[in-house]
Amino acid sequence: MQKKAVTVIGGGPAGLMAAEVLAAGGVQVDVYDAMPSVGRKFLLAGKGGMNLTHSEPYDAFLSRYGARRPQIAPLLDQFSPEALRAWVHALGIDTFIGSSGRVFPTDMKAAPLLRAWLHRLRQAGVRFHMRHRWLGWDEAGTLCFETPQGPASVSADAVVLALGGGSWARLGSDARWVPLLAQRDIPIAPLLPSNCGFETGWSEYFRERFGGHHLKSVAIMLDPADGDKPALRKQGEFVITADGVEGSLIYALSAGLRDRIAADGKATIQLDLLPDWPLQRVIDEVARPRGARSWSSHLQSRLGLKGVKTGLLRELVPAADFVDPLRLAHAIKALPLTLLAPRPIDEAISSAGGVAFEALDPQLMLTALPGVFCTGEMLDWEAPTGGYLLNACMASGRAAGSGVLSWLR
Ligand SMILES: Cc1cc2nc3c(=O)[nH]c(=O)nc-3n(C[C@H](O)[C@H](O)[C@H](O)COP(=O)(O)OP(=O)(O)OC[C@H]3O[C@@H](n4cnc5c(N)ncnc54)[C@H](O)[C@@H]3O)c2cc1C
């Protein structure tokens, strides 16, 4: 009997995971990708130290998916952080848990993992077709591709769409699938930047002097949108850019900040430049006689504040407050910084929005298009960086692969 044929479009971690499950299920799998090679964003994720998943308790882990927890949790139940680590180990790659609880491959890189994975997929019979851009369906329901050799048509018993989100278009995830599915009346939440930087409107002087500087050991406070909840406070580090701020601490808060800017036109965070110092101690030190010293050297000698932290105070604290020790101490512990807009989606680590879960059955098949499954970042969920993205992309890829197998049966 001829094997069933399944087409996977998109060779990121979600599509490759679907291909793996499908090949193991005994179907012929063909992976198509618009780019000259698969896994480009996955490889980029490995450049700065790849977080595969996170080791925190499972309930806390699930909470990172926010409003989409009910949809993502069943997928992760089938491919938990522990299962992901075991899967990586089976590819011959060791992992370790960093001090933040994040899980990394031992060499921090994605390339050896991807190489081993692709080798295993090819051995399992998965075929790869690069430079094949999916353009939608023709009237007969055949899949249409643009290739360097001209148009190509592909028929399959089922299709997995794993086309990625809308950031870093040059790596392949250019979101050109959105109109193709919208034409088929598939509900799609608008793609928005997630894990992104923000614009602030720095002065020319500050931008030139401090652009690219890292702020280490700071905390950000964000007043709750709804007055009943306590203010959010997170400690970590971020970077001053020419246009604003970016980096892990900013990304961790980016979904809420983005939504607040959309609602109010701006969002104000407060920076604690000395998160390990109690306010009273800062007040006492600032108030000590400064003699003939400048304010900058006073702050440096009494509090160890210097460089970009003092630069931020100069940029954001009104001159009158700078000479009032009490006000200056309060500014050091809660310096208001107004964010004006998220940076463009193409610069973001990931995107929010995508195919609505309401359009999918629990196996991730589009109910309006039987036999067509969607997976990965193109679905309408978001999560912070820290391994949550890859774990959920891979878990959803596995779910789509299993879903196809059950549907074919
Ligand atoms: C700088 C950076 C660092 C990151 N670091 C981490 C990290 O450490 N940990 C973490 O969990 N996540 C990280 N991420 C996020 C993570 O890489 C993504 O969430 C993940 O790759 C998404 O997987 P995916 O398979 O859904 O989509 P993608 O990996 O984007 O793959 C989609 C594929 O579909 C192809 N495609 C798109 N449209 C078409 C079409 N029309 N026809 C054919 N092919 C098409 C693309 O070429 C691409 O290969 C990082 C992202 C970036 C940008």
Short mmCIF file of C-alpha atoms and ligand atoms in Angstrom, two decimals:
data_model
loop_
_atom_site.label_atom_id
_atom_site.label_comp_id
_atom_site.label_asym_id
_atom_site.label_seq_id
_atom_site.Cartn_x
_atom_site.Cartn_y
_atom_site.Cartn_z
CA MET A 1 0.00 0.00 0.00
CA GLN A 2 1.28 3.47 -0.85
CA LYS A 3 2.36 5.57 2.09
CA LYS A 4 0.27 8.62 2.94
CA ALA A 5 2.05 11.84 2.00
CA VAL A 6 2.16 14.82 4.34
CA THR A 7 3.53 18.23 3.44
CA VAL A 8 5.08 20.38 6.15
CA ILE A 9 5.56 23.99 5.11
CA GLY A 10 8.11 25.85 7.22
CA GLY A 11 11.29 24.26 8.55
CA GLY A 12 11.62 26.04 11.89
CA PRO A 13 11.53 24.08 15.16
CA ALA A 14 7.75 23.66 15.00
CA GLY A 15 7.72 22.26 11.46
CA LEU A 16 10.73 20.02 12.06
CA MET A 17 9.09 18.61 15.19
CA ALA A 18 5.90 17.87 13.26
CA ALA A 19 8.02 16.18 10.56
CA GLU A 20 9.73 14.01 13.17
CA VAL A 21 6.47 12.75 14.64
CA LEU A 22 5.00 12.16 11.19
CA ALA A 23 8.02 10.23 9.92
CA ALA A 24 7.93 8.09 13.06
CA GLY A 25 4.26 7.45 12.31
CA GLY A 26 5.15 5.88 8.96
CA VAL A 27 4.02 8.57 6.51
CA GLN A 28 6.08 10.15 3.74
CA VAL A 29 7.06 13.63 4.91
CA ASP A 30 8.16 16.46 2.64
CA VAL A 31 9.33 19.70 4.26
CA TYR A 32 9.16 22.84 2.12
CA ASP A 33 10.77 26.14 3.06
CA ALA A 34 11.12 29.45 1.24
CA MET A 35 14.68 29.96 2.45
CA PRO A 36 17.83 28.24 1.14
CA SER A 37 18.11 26.29 4.42
CA VAL A 38 15.86 25.42 7.38
CA GLY A 39 16.01 26.59 10.99
CA ARG A 40 17.51 30.04 10.39
CA LYS A 41 15.78 31.71 13.33
CA PHE A 42 16.59 28.70 15.50
CA LEU A 43 20.26 29.17 14.57
CA LEU A 44 20.12 32.88 15.35
CA ALA A 45 18.54 32.08 18.70
CA GLY A 46 21.71 30.07 19.37
CA LYS A 47 23.99 33.03 18.77
CA GLY A 48 23.45 34.75 22.10
CA GLY A 49 23.20 31.51 24.11
CA MET A 50 20.18 29.43 23.27
CA ASN A 51 17.52 28.91 25.95
CA LEU A 52 15.77 25.67 25.09
CA THR A 53 13.38 25.67 28.00
CA HIS A 54 13.22 26.63 31.67
CA SER A 55 13.65 24.56 34.83
CA GLU A 56 11.23 26.43 37.11
CA PRO A 57 8.29 24.51 38.68
CA TYR A 58 5.77 23.48 36.03
CA ASP A 59 2.94 25.63 37.34
CA ALA A 60 5.13 28.75 37.21
CA PHE A 61 6.32 27.67 33.76
CA LEU A 62 2.75 27.44 32.49
CA SER A 63 1.90 30.85 33.96
CA ARG A 64 4.30 32.45 31.43
CA TYR A 65 1.79 31.81 28.67
CA GLY A 66 -0.61 34.28 30.29
CA ALA A 67 -4.06 34.35 28.74
CA ARG A 68 -3.19 31.43 26.41
CA ARG A 69 -2.25 29.07 29.21
CA PRO A 70 -5.44 27.01 28.71
CA GLN A 71 -4.54 26.42 25.05
CA ILE A 72 -0.77 25.91 25.47
CA ALA A 73 -0.82 23.77 28.64
CA PRO A 74 -2.30 20.65 26.95
CA LEU A 75 0.45 20.86 24.32
CA LEU A 76 3.17 21.19 26.95
CA ASP A 77 1.66 18.34 28.96
CA GLN A 78 2.68 16.15 25.99
CA PHE A 79 6.15 17.71 25.66
CA SER A 80 7.15 19.16 28.99
CA PRO A 81 10.44 20.91 29.79
CA GLU A 82 11.78 17.55 31.07
CA ALA A 83 10.66 15.77 27.90
CA LEU A 84 12.35 18.45 25.80
CA ARG A 85 15.61 17.99 27.68
CA ALA A 86 15.44 14.22 27.27
CA TRP A 87 14.80 14.72 23.56
CA VAL A 88 17.88 16.98 23.25
CA HIS A 89 20.00 14.43 25.16
CA ALA A 90 18.84 11.71 22.77
CA LEU A 91 20.33 13.79 19.94
CA GLY A 92 23.69 13.51 21.70
CA ILE A 93 23.65 17.09 23.05
CA ASP A 94 24.01 17.72 26.78
CA THR A 95 22.17 20.51 28.56
CA PHE A 96 22.74 22.48 31.73
CA ILE A 97 20.66 24.76 33.92
CA GLY A 98 22.01 28.31 34.16
CA SER A 99 21.88 30.41 37.33
CA SER A 100 18.62 31.96 36.06
CA GLY A 101 16.99 28.52 35.78
CA ARG A 102 17.14 28.63 31.99
CA VAL A 103 18.15 25.45 30.20
CA PHE A 104 20.95 25.68 27.61
CA PRO A 105 22.78 23.20 25.40
CA THR A 106 26.19 22.67 27.03
CA ASP A 107 28.04 24.59 24.33
CA MET A 108 25.26 27.27 24.27
CA LYS A 109 24.95 26.80 20.50
CA ALA A 110 22.10 25.78 18.22
CA ALA A 111 24.11 24.59 15.21
CA PRO A 112 25.28 21.18 16.54
CA LEU A 113 21.75 20.43 17.75
CA LEU A 114 20.18 21.39 14.41
CA ARG A 115 22.78 19.37 12.50
CA ALA A 116 22.12 16.24 14.56
CA TRP A 117 18.37 16.75 14.28
CA LEU A 118 18.39 17.18 10.48
CA HIS A 119 20.59 14.11 10.13
CA ARG A 120 18.12 12.06 12.14
CA LEU A 121 15.18 13.40 10.15
CA ARG A 122 16.84 12.55 6.82
CA GLN A 123 17.58 9.06 8.11
CA ALA A 124 13.91 8.71 8.99
CA GLY A 125 13.08 9.47 5.34
CA VAL A 126 12.07 13.15 5.61
CA ARG A 127 12.73 14.97 2.32
CA PHE A 128 13.62 18.67 2.24
CA HIS A 129 12.71 21.11 -0.54
CA MET A 130 14.40 24.49 -0.10
CA ARG A 131 13.63 27.74 -1.90
CA HIS A 132 9.99 26.69 -2.17
CA ARG A 133 7.76 29.60 -1.17
CA TRP A 134 4.19 28.57 -0.47
CA LEU A 135 1.70 30.88 -2.21
CA GLY A 136 -1.61 29.29 -1.19
CA TRP A 137 -3.94 26.87 -2.92
CA ASP A 138 -5.24 26.75 -6.49
CA GLU A 139 -8.91 26.20 -7.26
CA ALA A 140 -8.50 22.43 -7.12
CA GLY A 141 -7.06 22.70 -3.60
CA THR A 142 -3.51 21.89 -4.69
CA LEU A 143 -0.66 23.64 -2.83
CA CYS A 144 1.14 26.21 -4.98
CA PHE A 145 4.82 27.07 -4.60
CA GLU A 146 7.18 29.51 -6.21
CA THR A 147 10.60 27.93 -6.85
CA PRO A 148 13.74 29.03 -8.71
CA GLN A 149 12.61 26.63 -11.47
CA GLY A 150 9.19 28.29 -11.71
CA PRO A 151 5.79 27.50 -10.19
CA ALA A 152 5.27 24.06 -8.62
CA SER A 153 2.10 22.30 -7.44
CA VAL A 154 2.01 19.76 -4.65
CA SER A 155 -0.80 17.45 -3.55
CA ALA A 156 -0.73 15.89 -0.11
CA ASP A 157 -3.01 13.88 2.15
CA ALA A 158 -2.52 16.50 4.88
CA VAL A 159 -0.61 19.73 5.39
CA VAL A 160 1.14 21.22 8.41
CA LEU A 161 1.66 24.97 8.21
CA ALA A 162 4.58 26.01 10.46
CA LEU A 163 5.29 29.40 8.93
CA GLY A 164 6.52 31.29 12.00
CA GLY A 165 5.56 34.72 13.32
CA GLY A 166 6.28 38.17 11.96
CA SER A 167 9.71 39.16 13.26
CA TRP A 168 13.13 38.96 11.60
CA ALA A 169 11.64 38.59 8.10
CA ARG A 170 15.07 38.11 6.59
CA LEU A 171 15.30 34.73 8.36
CA GLY A 172 12.14 33.55 6.61
CA SER A 173 9.28 34.36 8.97
CA ASP A 174 7.87 37.25 6.97
CA ALA A 175 4.17 36.68 7.78
CA ARG A 176 3.24 36.65 4.11
CA TRP A 177 0.98 33.73 5.04
CA VAL A 178 -1.44 36.08 6.80
CA PRO A 179 -3.44 37.16 3.70
CA LEU A 180 -3.35 33.59 2.34
CA LEU A 181 -5.25 32.29 5.38
CA ALA A 182 -7.35 35.43 5.81
CA GLN A 183 -8.69 34.88 2.27
CA ARG A 184 -9.94 31.51 3.52
CA ASP A 185 -11.79 33.29 6.35
CA ILE A 186 -9.42 31.97 9.01
CA PRO A 187 -9.53 34.38 12.01
CA ILE A 188 -6.10 35.85 12.64
CA ALA A 189 -5.23 38.19 15.52
CA PRO A 190 -3.02 41.02 14.23
CA LEU A 191 0.70 40.25 14.59
CA LEU A 192 2.35 42.52 17.16
CA PRO A 193 5.91 42.83 18.46
CA SER A 194 6.61 40.68 21.50
CA ASN A 195 9.84 40.56 23.49
CA CYS A 196 10.65 43.87 21.89
CA GLY A 197 12.40 47.14 22.64
CA PHE A 198 10.69 50.50 23.15
CA GLU A 199 11.25 54.06 22.02
CA THR A 200 11.82 56.78 24.60
CA GLY A 201 12.91 60.00 22.89
CA TRP A 202 16.39 60.43 24.41
CA SER A 203 18.12 63.78 24.09
CA GLU A 204 20.80 63.98 21.41
CA TYR A 205 23.48 64.18 24.11
CA PHE A 206 22.25 61.11 26.03
CA ARG A 207 21.80 59.02 22.88
CA GLU A 208 25.31 59.75 21.66
CA ARG A 209 26.97 59.41 25.04
CA PHE A 210 25.14 56.31 26.36
CA GLY A 211 23.65 54.48 23.33
CA GLY A 212 24.78 50.82 23.61
CA HIS A 213 25.49 51.02 27.37
CA HIS A 214 24.22 48.18 29.57
CA LEU A 215 22.36 48.87 32.80
CA LYS A 216 23.24 46.03 35.10
CA SER A 217 21.42 45.28 38.30
CA VAL A 218 18.40 47.54 38.04
CA ALA A 219 14.75 46.91 38.81
CA ILE A 220 11.74 48.08 36.87
CA MET A 221 8.44 48.81 38.55
CA LEU A 222 5.20 49.04 36.62
CA ASP A 223 2.00 50.20 38.22
CA PRO A 224 -0.82 47.76 37.61
CA ALA A 225 -3.30 48.67 34.88
CA ASP A 226 -6.01 47.64 37.29
CA GLY A 227 -5.54 49.42 40.62
CA ASP A 228 -6.34 46.35 42.76
CA LYS A 229 -3.18 44.47 41.89
CA PRO A 230 0.26 45.17 43.40
CA ALA A 231 2.87 46.97 41.26
CA LEU A 232 4.98 44.65 39.18
CA ARG A 233 8.70 44.66 40.05
CA LYS A 234 11.40 42.81 38.15
CA GLN A 235 15.14 42.95 38.55
CA GLY A 236 17.72 42.32 35.84
CA GLU A 237 19.49 44.22 33.12
CA PHE A 238 18.78 46.09 29.93
CA VAL A 239 20.48 48.17 27.27
CA ILE A 240 20.17 51.81 26.23
CA THR A 241 19.73 52.01 22.44
CA ALA A 242 19.85 55.01 20.14
CA ASP A 243 16.05 55.10 20.19
CA GLY A 244 15.16 53.77 23.60
CA VAL A 245 15.61 50.59 25.61
CA GLU A 246 15.85 46.87 24.94
CA GLY A 247 17.15 43.69 26.56
CA SER A 248 15.98 40.87 28.78
CA LEU A 249 14.40 42.95 31.56
CA ILE A 250 12.46 45.05 29.05
CA TYR A 251 11.39 41.97 27.07
CA ALA A 252 10.06 40.38 30.24
CA LEU A 253 7.60 43.26 30.62
CA SER A 254 7.07 43.96 26.93
CA ALA A 255 3.62 42.43 26.44
CA GLY A 256 2.08 44.59 29.20
CA LEU A 257 3.98 47.69 28.10
CA ARG A 258 2.93 47.21 24.47
CA ASP A 259 -0.71 46.80 25.45
CA ARG A 260 -0.60 49.84 27.73
CA ILE A 261 0.89 52.01 24.97
CA ALA A 262 -1.83 50.79 22.61
CA ALA A 263 -4.49 51.80 25.16
CA ASP A 264 -3.00 55.04 26.57
CA GLY A 265 -0.52 56.23 23.94
CA LYS A 266 2.42 55.78 26.34
CA ALA A 267 3.58 53.74 29.32
CA THR A 268 5.63 54.93 32.27
CA ILE A 269 7.95 52.58 34.12
CA GLN A 270 9.98 53.39 37.19
CA LEU A 271 13.62 52.41 37.42
CA ASP A 272 15.25 51.48 40.69
CA LEU A 273 18.92 52.19 40.03
CA LEU A 274 20.01 50.66 43.35
CA PRO A 275 17.64 47.72 43.78
CA ASP A 276 19.59 46.20 46.67
CA TRP A 277 19.62 49.41 48.74
CA PRO A 278 16.73 50.37 51.02
CA LEU A 279 15.34 53.85 50.32
CA GLN A 280 16.32 55.19 53.75
CA ARG A 281 19.96 54.25 53.23
CA VAL A 282 19.97 56.01 49.86
CA ILE A 283 18.41 59.11 51.47
CA ASP A 284 21.05 59.08 54.23
CA GLU A 285 23.95 58.73 51.81
CA VAL A 286 22.70 61.36 49.36
CA ALA A 287 22.12 63.79 52.26
CA ARG A 288 25.68 63.54 53.56
CA PRO A 289 27.68 66.76 53.11
CA ARG A 290 29.11 66.86 49.63
CA GLY A 291 31.63 69.64 50.21
CA ALA A 292 33.17 70.95 47.02
CA ARG A 293 32.51 67.73 45.11
CA SER A 294 30.23 67.72 42.07
CA TRP A 295 26.96 65.81 42.36
CA SER A 296 28.34 63.10 40.08
CA SER A 297 31.37 62.41 42.24
CA HIS A 298 29.22 62.64 45.39
CA LEU A 299 26.87 59.95 44.04
CA GLN A 300 29.78 57.82 42.91
CA SER A 301 31.61 57.96 46.23
CA ARG A 302 28.57 57.60 48.50
CA LEU A 303 26.47 55.15 46.45
CA GLY A 304 28.73 53.75 43.75
CA LEU A 305 26.46 55.31 41.11
CA LYS A 306 28.31 56.22 37.92
CA GLY A 307 28.33 56.08 34.14
CA VAL A 308 25.02 55.38 32.49
CA LYS A 309 23.11 55.35 35.80
CA THR A 310 24.22 58.90 36.62
CA GLY A 311 23.61 59.78 32.95
CA LEU A 312 20.01 58.59 33.30
CA LEU A 313 19.51 60.73 36.39
CA ARG A 314 20.84 63.75 34.52
CA GLU A 315 18.61 62.95 31.56
CA LEU A 316 15.40 62.38 33.50
CA VAL A 317 15.55 64.30 36.79
CA PRO A 318 14.64 68.01 36.63
CA ALA A 319 17.58 70.24 37.56
CA ALA A 320 15.73 71.56 40.65
CA ASP A 321 15.27 68.03 42.03
CA PHE A 322 18.91 67.20 41.47
CA VAL A 323 19.99 69.58 44.22
CA ASP A 324 17.32 68.41 46.66
CA PRO A 325 18.78 65.32 48.41
CA LEU A 326 15.39 63.87 49.33
CA ARG A 327 13.97 64.18 45.84
CA LEU A 328 17.18 62.91 44.29
CA ALA A 329 17.15 59.84 46.57
CA HIS A 330 13.55 59.12 45.61
CA ALA A 331 14.47 59.49 41.92
CA ILE A 332 17.34 57.00 42.35
CA LYS A 333 14.88 54.45 43.79
CA ALA A 334 11.96 55.18 41.41
CA LEU A 335 13.04 57.10 38.31
CA PRO A 336 10.10 57.56 35.94
CA LEU A 337 10.83 56.72 32.29
CA THR A 338 8.13 57.14 29.66
CA LEU A 339 8.02 54.67 26.79
CA LEU A 340 6.40 56.06 23.66
CA ALA A 341 6.12 53.14 21.24
CA PRO A 342 7.29 49.57 20.78
CA ARG A 343 10.10 49.14 18.26
CA PRO A 344 8.98 47.69 14.90
CA ILE A 345 7.91 44.05 14.83
CA ASP A 346 10.75 43.05 12.52
CA GLU A 347 13.25 43.81 15.32
CA ALA A 348 11.34 41.87 17.97
CA ILE A 349 12.47 38.48 19.26
CA SER A 350 9.01 37.10 18.58
CA SER A 351 5.51 38.16 17.68
CA ALA A 352 2.16 38.01 19.41
CA GLY A 353 -1.04 37.38 17.48
CA GLY A 354 -1.61 34.83 14.72
CA VAL A 355 -4.10 32.10 13.91
CA ALA A 356 -6.83 32.18 16.55
CA PHE A 357 -7.18 29.02 18.65
CA GLU A 358 -10.94 29.22 18.09
CA ALA A 359 -10.24 28.31 14.44
CA LEU A 360 -8.45 25.10 15.47
CA ASP A 361 -9.57 21.81 16.93
CA PRO A 362 -7.62 20.41 19.92
CA GLN A 363 -5.29 18.64 17.44
CA LEU A 364 -4.45 22.01 15.85
CA MET A 365 -6.40 21.34 12.64
CA LEU A 366 -8.20 24.29 11.05
CA THR A 367 -11.84 23.29 11.37
CA ALA A 368 -12.67 25.28 8.21
CA LEU A 369 -9.95 23.50 6.22
CA PRO A 370 -9.94 19.80 7.16
CA GLY A 371 -6.49 18.26 6.76
CA VAL A 372 -4.67 21.58 7.26
CA PHE A 373 -2.89 21.94 10.61
CA CYS A 374 -1.15 25.03 12.06
CA THR A 375 1.66 25.10 14.58
CA GLY A 376 4.41 27.17 16.23
CA GLU A 377 4.72 30.90 16.51
CA MET A 378 2.11 31.52 13.81
CA LEU A 379 -0.56 30.64 16.41
CA ASP A 380 -2.04 33.39 18.60
CA TRP A 381 0.04 33.15 21.79
CA GLU A 382 3.11 34.81 23.22
CA ALA A 383 5.57 34.19 26.02
CA PRO A 384 8.69 35.83 27.41
CA THR A 385 12.17 34.78 26.33
CA GLY A 386 13.80 32.16 28.51
CA GLY A 387 13.01 28.96 26.59
CA TYR A 388 9.23 29.34 26.73
CA LEU A 389 9.01 30.13 23.02
CA LEU A 390 10.97 27.16 21.74
CA ASN A 391 9.38 24.71 24.16
CA ALA A 392 5.87 25.71 23.11
CA CYS A 393 6.80 25.80 19.38
CA MET A 394 8.19 22.27 19.60
CA ALA A 395 5.32 21.01 21.74
CA SER A 396 2.80 22.40 19.25
CA GLY A 397 4.77 20.85 16.38
CA ARG A 398 4.50 17.46 18.05
CA ALA A 399 0.80 17.98 18.68
CA ALA A 400 0.19 18.89 15.04
CA GLY A 401 2.19 15.85 13.87
CA SER A 402 0.19 13.53 16.14
CA GLY A 403 -3.00 15.29 15.07
CA VAL A 404 -2.27 14.58 11.41
CA LEU A 405 -1.59 10.91 12.16
CA SER A 406 -4.91 10.51 14.01
CA TRP A 407 -6.76 12.37 11.27
CA LEU A 408 -5.22 10.19 8.53
CA ARG A 409 -6.27 7.09 10.47
C1 LIG B 1 17.38 36.82 18.09
C2 LIG B 1 16.43 35.74 18.56
C3 LIG B 1 16.77 34.98 19.66
C4 LIG B 1 15.88 34.00 20.13
N1 LIG B 1 16.24 33.26 21.22
C5 LIG B 1 15.38 32.34 21.70
C6 LIG B 1 15.74 31.54 22.82
O1 LIG B 1 16.89 31.59 23.30
N2 LIG B 1 14.80 30.68 23.32
C7 LIG B 1 13.55 30.57 22.78
O2 LIG B 1 12.73 29.81 23.30
N3 LIG B 1 13.21 31.25 21.67
C8 LIG B 1 14.09 32.14 21.13
N4 LIG B 1 13.75 32.85 20.02
C9 LIG B 1 12.43 32.61 19.40
C10 LIG B 1 12.40 31.32 18.57
O3 LIG B 1 13.54 31.25 17.75
C11 LIG B 1 11.12 31.29 17.72
O4 LIG B 1 10.00 31.44 18.58
C12 LIG B 1 10.98 29.98 16.95
O5 LIG B 1 12.05 29.84 16.02
C13 LIG B 1 9.66 29.92 16.17
O6 LIG B 1 9.59 28.66 15.58
P1 LIG B 1 8.60 28.35 14.37
O7 LIG B 1 9.01 26.99 13.87
O8 LIG B 1 7.21 28.58 14.77
O9 LIG B 1 8.94 29.46 13.27
P2 LIG B 1 10.33 29.86 12.56
O10 LIG B 1 11.49 29.35 13.31
O11 LIG B 1 10.22 31.31 12.31
O12 LIG B 1 10.26 29.07 11.19
C14 LIG B 1 9.31 29.37 10.19
C15 LIG B 1 9.81 28.83 8.87
O13 LIG B 1 8.77 28.99 7.89
C16 LIG B 1 9.35 29.39 6.67
N5 LIG B 1 8.32 30.09 5.88
C17 LIG B 1 7.63 31.19 6.23
N6 LIG B 1 6.75 31.52 5.24
C18 LIG B 1 6.91 30.59 4.28
C19 LIG B 1 6.28 30.36 3.00
N7 LIG B 1 5.29 31.17 2.55
N8 LIG B 1 6.67 29.31 2.26
C20 LIG B 1 7.65 28.47 2.71
N9 LIG B 1 8.27 28.62 3.88
C21 LIG B 1 7.91 29.67 4.66
C22 LIG B 1 10.50 30.28 7.09
O14 LIG B 1 11.48 30.38 6.06
C23 LIG B 1 11.02 29.58 8.34
O15 LIG B 1 12.06 28.65 8.04
C24 LIG B 1 14.63 33.80 19.49
C25 LIG B 1 14.32 34.55 18.36
C26 LIG B 1 15.20 35.52 17.89
C27 LIG B 1 14.83 36.33 16.67
#
